[in-house]
């Protein structure tokens, strides 16, 4: 059987597996990563949040849908729920930006793709289900999203004036994937969300458990059955 990770360079795959082995965060889906762009995002998240309490899922399906999963979902008490869409385009693949959509040059033809709309739809599908389970129309855990372009530097993006076309706070570029810059970028995104929602933190423990149910975590859906203590000799009335 050909492994699903066949599109990742051997060195990056080795780094990814080593980071996964060291991580203590609940991590699922590394074997579903298809290419170097997704691999670079995954490695950056594992290095920055591998010791966090929460979960990190790649290509995650929910219990209600397996179509168009986001590339990554990070959930911790500090962050809340962060949904990330990864695009592997180089700067020369992007012909332009218009109304939030990227015009992509493929085999000599131009097509439009809106990754922000894509990741927002994925985020709201998860958010809606979480809020239904929590029975709160608003005020649940903090939800945020990012689009990452791991093959595009900030200088390349600015050279095309694309930094004037899309909100910088919604994008992760190559320069921002080291642990320090990644955590700073995510912290800024979270801080903005906390100020808007007036929450004190991204998610509490009970909310994270509910979020896991949305992703079909059977360990949460089926809590362990209490084990009856062994009967001790002399307690049977014999």
Coordinates of C-alpha atoms in Angstrom, one line a residue:
X1 CA 0.0 0.0 0.0
X2 CA 1.3 3.5 -0.9
X3 CA 1.4 5.7 2.2
X4 CA -0.7 8.8 2.2
X5 CA 2.4 10.8 3.1
X6 CA 4.0 10.1 -0.3
X7 CA 3.9 13.8 -1.3
X8 CA 6.2 14.9 1.6
X9 CA 9.9 15.1 1.2
X10 CA 11.7 12.5 3.3
X11 CA 13.6 15.0 5.5
X12 CA 10.4 16.9 6.4
X13 CA 8.5 13.6 7.0
X14 CA 11.3 12.6 9.4
X15 CA 11.1 15.9 11.3
X16 CA 7.3 15.7 11.4
X17 CA 7.4 12.1 12.9
X18 CA 10.0 13.2 15.4
X19 CA 7.9 16.2 16.5
X20 CA 4.8 14.0 16.7
X21 CA 6.7 11.5 18.9
X22 CA 7.8 14.2 21.3
X23 CA 4.4 16.0 21.5
X24 CA 2.1 15.4 24.5
X25 CA -0.9 17.2 22.9
X26 CA -3.6 14.9 21.6
X27 CA -2.5 14.7 18.0
X28 CA -4.4 12.8 15.2
X29 CA -4.0 12.8 11.4
X30 CA -0.3 13.3 10.7
X31 CA -0.5 10.3 8.3
X32 CA -3.2 12.1 6.3
X33 CA -0.9 15.0 5.4
X34 CA -0.4 15.1 1.6
X35 CA 2.3 17.5 0.7
X36 CA 5.2 19.7 1.9
X37 CA 3.0 22.8 2.4
X38 CA 0.7 20.9 4.8
X39 CA 3.7 19.2 6.4
X40 CA 5.4 22.6 7.1
X41 CA 2.3 23.8 8.8
X42 CA 1.9 20.6 10.8
X43 CA 5.5 20.8 11.9
X44 CA 5.2 24.4 12.9
X45 CA 2.1 23.7 15.0
X46 CA 3.7 20.6 16.7
X47 CA 6.8 22.6 17.6
X48 CA 4.8 25.5 18.9
X49 CA 2.0 23.7 20.7
X50 CA 3.2 20.1 21.1
X51 CA 3.3 20.5 24.9
X52 CA -0.1 22.2 25.2
X53 CA -3.2 20.7 26.8
X54 CA -5.8 20.1 24.2
X55 CA -5.8 18.6 20.8
X56 CA -4.3 19.1 17.3
X57 CA -6.2 17.4 14.4
X58 CA -5.2 17.3 10.8
X59 CA -7.8 16.8 8.0
X60 CA -10.4 16.2 10.7
X61 CA -13.9 15.0 9.9
X62 CA -16.8 15.8 12.3
X63 CA -19.3 13.2 13.4
X64 CA -21.8 14.8 11.0
X65 CA -19.7 15.4 7.9
X66 CA -16.6 14.1 6.1
X67 CA -16.7 16.5 3.2
X68 CA -14.1 19.3 2.8
X69 CA -12.4 19.1 6.2
X70 CA -10.0 21.9 7.2
X71 CA -6.3 21.1 7.0
X72 CA -5.8 21.6 10.7
X73 CA -7.7 22.3 13.9
X74 CA -5.9 23.4 17.1
X75 CA -7.8 23.6 20.3
X76 CA -6.3 24.6 23.7
X77 CA -7.6 26.5 26.7
X78 CA -5.5 29.5 25.7
X79 CA -6.4 29.5 22.0
X80 CA -9.9 28.2 21.9
X81 CA -10.6 26.6 18.5
X82 CA -8.4 27.7 15.6
X83 CA -9.3 26.3 12.2
X84 CA -6.6 26.5 9.5
X85 CA -6.7 26.1 5.8
X86 CA -3.4 25.5 4.0
X87 CA -2.6 26.4 0.4
X88 CA 0.6 25.2 -1.3
X89 CA 0.8 28.0 -3.9
X90 CA 4.1 29.7 -4.7
X91 CA 4.0 33.4 -5.4
X92 CA 4.2 32.8 -9.2
X93 CA 1.1 30.6 -9.0
X94 CA -1.0 33.5 -7.8
X95 CA -2.0 35.7 -10.7
X96 CA -3.9 38.2 -8.6
X97 CA -6.3 38.9 -5.7
X98 CA -9.8 40.2 -6.1
X99 CA -12.7 40.4 -3.7
X100 CA -11.1 38.0 -1.3
X101 CA -10.4 35.4 -4.0
X102 CA -7.0 34.3 -5.3
X103 CA -6.7 34.0 -9.1
X104 CA -4.6 30.9 -9.6
X105 CA -2.7 30.1 -12.8
X106 CA -3.0 26.4 -13.5
X107 CA -1.8 24.9 -16.8
X108 CA -2.0 28.2 -18.5
X109 CA -5.6 28.9 -17.3
X110 CA -6.8 31.2 -14.5
X111 CA -9.3 30.1 -11.9
X112 CA -10.6 31.8 -8.8
X113 CA -10.4 30.3 -5.3
X114 CA -11.4 31.9 -2.0
X115 CA -9.5 30.2 0.9
X116 CA -10.9 32.6 3.5
X117 CA -14.4 31.8 2.6
X118 CA -13.5 28.1 2.6
X119 CA -12.0 28.2 6.1
X120 CA -14.8 30.4 7.5
X121 CA -17.4 27.9 6.3
X122 CA -15.4 25.0 7.9
X123 CA -15.1 27.0 11.1
X124 CA -18.8 27.9 11.3
X125 CA -19.9 24.3 10.6
X126 CA -17.9 23.2 13.7
X127 CA -19.0 26.2 15.8
X128 CA -22.6 25.7 15.1
X129 CA -22.5 22.0 16.2
X130 CA -20.5 22.9 19.4
X131 CA -23.0 25.6 20.3
X132 CA -25.9 23.3 19.8
X133 CA -24.4 20.7 22.1
X134 CA -23.5 23.4 24.7
X135 CA -27.1 24.8 24.2
X136 CA -25.8 28.4 24.0
X137 CA -26.5 30.5 20.8
X138 CA -23.6 32.7 21.6
X139 CA -20.8 32.9 24.2
X140 CA -19.3 29.4 23.8
X141 CA -15.6 28.8 23.2
X142 CA -13.6 31.2 21.1
X143 CA -13.4 30.3 17.4
X144 CA -10.9 31.8 15.0
X145 CA -9.4 30.9 11.6
X146 CA -6.3 31.4 9.5
X147 CA -5.2 30.8 6.0
X148 CA -1.6 29.8 5.5
X149 CA 0.6 30.0 2.5
X150 CA 3.8 28.2 3.5
X151 CA 5.6 28.8 0.2
X152 CA 5.1 32.5 0.1
X153 CA 7.3 35.0 2.1
X154 CA 6.1 38.3 3.4
X155 CA 8.4 40.1 1.1
X156 CA 7.1 38.2 -2.0
X157 CA 3.5 38.9 -0.9
X158 CA 4.2 42.6 -0.4
X159 CA 6.1 42.9 -3.7
X160 CA 2.8 42.2 -5.5
X161 CA 0.9 44.6 -3.2
X162 CA -1.2 41.7 -2.0
X163 CA -0.8 42.9 1.5
X164 CA -3.2 45.6 0.6
X165 CA -5.8 43.1 -0.7
X166 CA -6.3 40.7 2.2
X167 CA -6.3 41.2 6.0
X168 CA -2.8 40.4 7.2
X169 CA -4.2 39.1 10.5
X170 CA -6.0 36.3 8.6
X171 CA -2.9 35.0 6.8
X172 CA 0.1 33.0 7.9
X173 CA 3.1 33.3 5.5
X174 CA 6.3 31.4 5.4
X175 CA 8.2 33.8 7.7
X176 CA 5.6 33.4 10.4
X177 CA 5.9 29.6 10.8
X178 CA 8.7 29.5 13.3
X179 CA 7.5 28.8 16.8
X180 CA 8.0 32.3 18.2
X181 CA 6.3 34.1 15.3
X182 CA 3.6 31.5 15.0
X183 CA 2.6 31.8 18.7
X184 CA 2.7 35.6 18.4
X185 CA 0.5 35.5 15.3
X186 CA -2.0 33.2 16.9
X187 CA -1.9 35.1 20.2
X188 CA -2.8 38.3 18.4
X189 CA -5.7 36.6 16.6
X190 CA -6.9 35.2 19.9
X191 CA -6.5 38.5 21.8
X192 CA -8.7 40.2 19.2
X193 CA -11.3 37.5 19.6
X194 CA -11.3 37.7 23.4
X195 CA -11.7 41.5 23.3
X196 CA -14.7 41.1 20.9
X197 CA -16.4 38.3 22.9
X198 CA -15.3 39.6 26.4
X199 CA -14.1 36.1 27.2
X200 CA -11.2 35.6 29.6
X201 CA -9.8 32.5 27.9
X202 CA -10.3 30.6 24.7
X203 CA -12.0 27.5 26.1
X204 CA -12.5 25.8 29.4
X205 CA -12.0 22.1 30.0
X206 CA -15.7 21.2 29.7
X207 CA -15.9 23.1 26.4
X208 CA -12.9 21.2 25.0
X209 CA -14.6 17.9 25.9
X210 CA -17.7 19.0 24.0
X211 CA -15.6 20.0 21.0
X212 CA -14.1 16.6 21.0
X213 CA -17.6 15.1 20.8
X214 CA -18.2 17.1 17.6
X215 CA -15.1 15.4 16.1
X216 CA -16.5 12.0 17.1
X217 CA -14.1 11.2 20.0
X218 CA -15.4 7.8 21.2
X219 CA -13.4 8.1 24.5
X220 CA -15.6 11.1 25.4
X221 CA -18.8 9.8 23.8
X222 CA -18.5 6.5 25.6
X223 CA -17.0 7.2 29.1
X224 CA -15.4 4.3 30.8
X225 CA -17.6 2.0 32.8
X226 CA -16.7 2.1 36.5
X227 CA -15.0 -1.1 37.6
X228 CA -16.6 -2.8 40.5
X229 CA -14.1 -3.4 43.4
X230 CA -13.2 -7.0 44.1
X231 CA -15.1 -8.6 46.9
X232 CA -12.8 -9.1 49.9
X233 CA -12.7 -12.4 51.8
X234 CA -14.9 -12.2 54.9
X235 CA -17.5 -9.9 53.3
X236 CA -19.8 -12.5 51.8
X237 CA -21.5 -13.5 55.0
X238 CA -20.2 -17.1 54.9

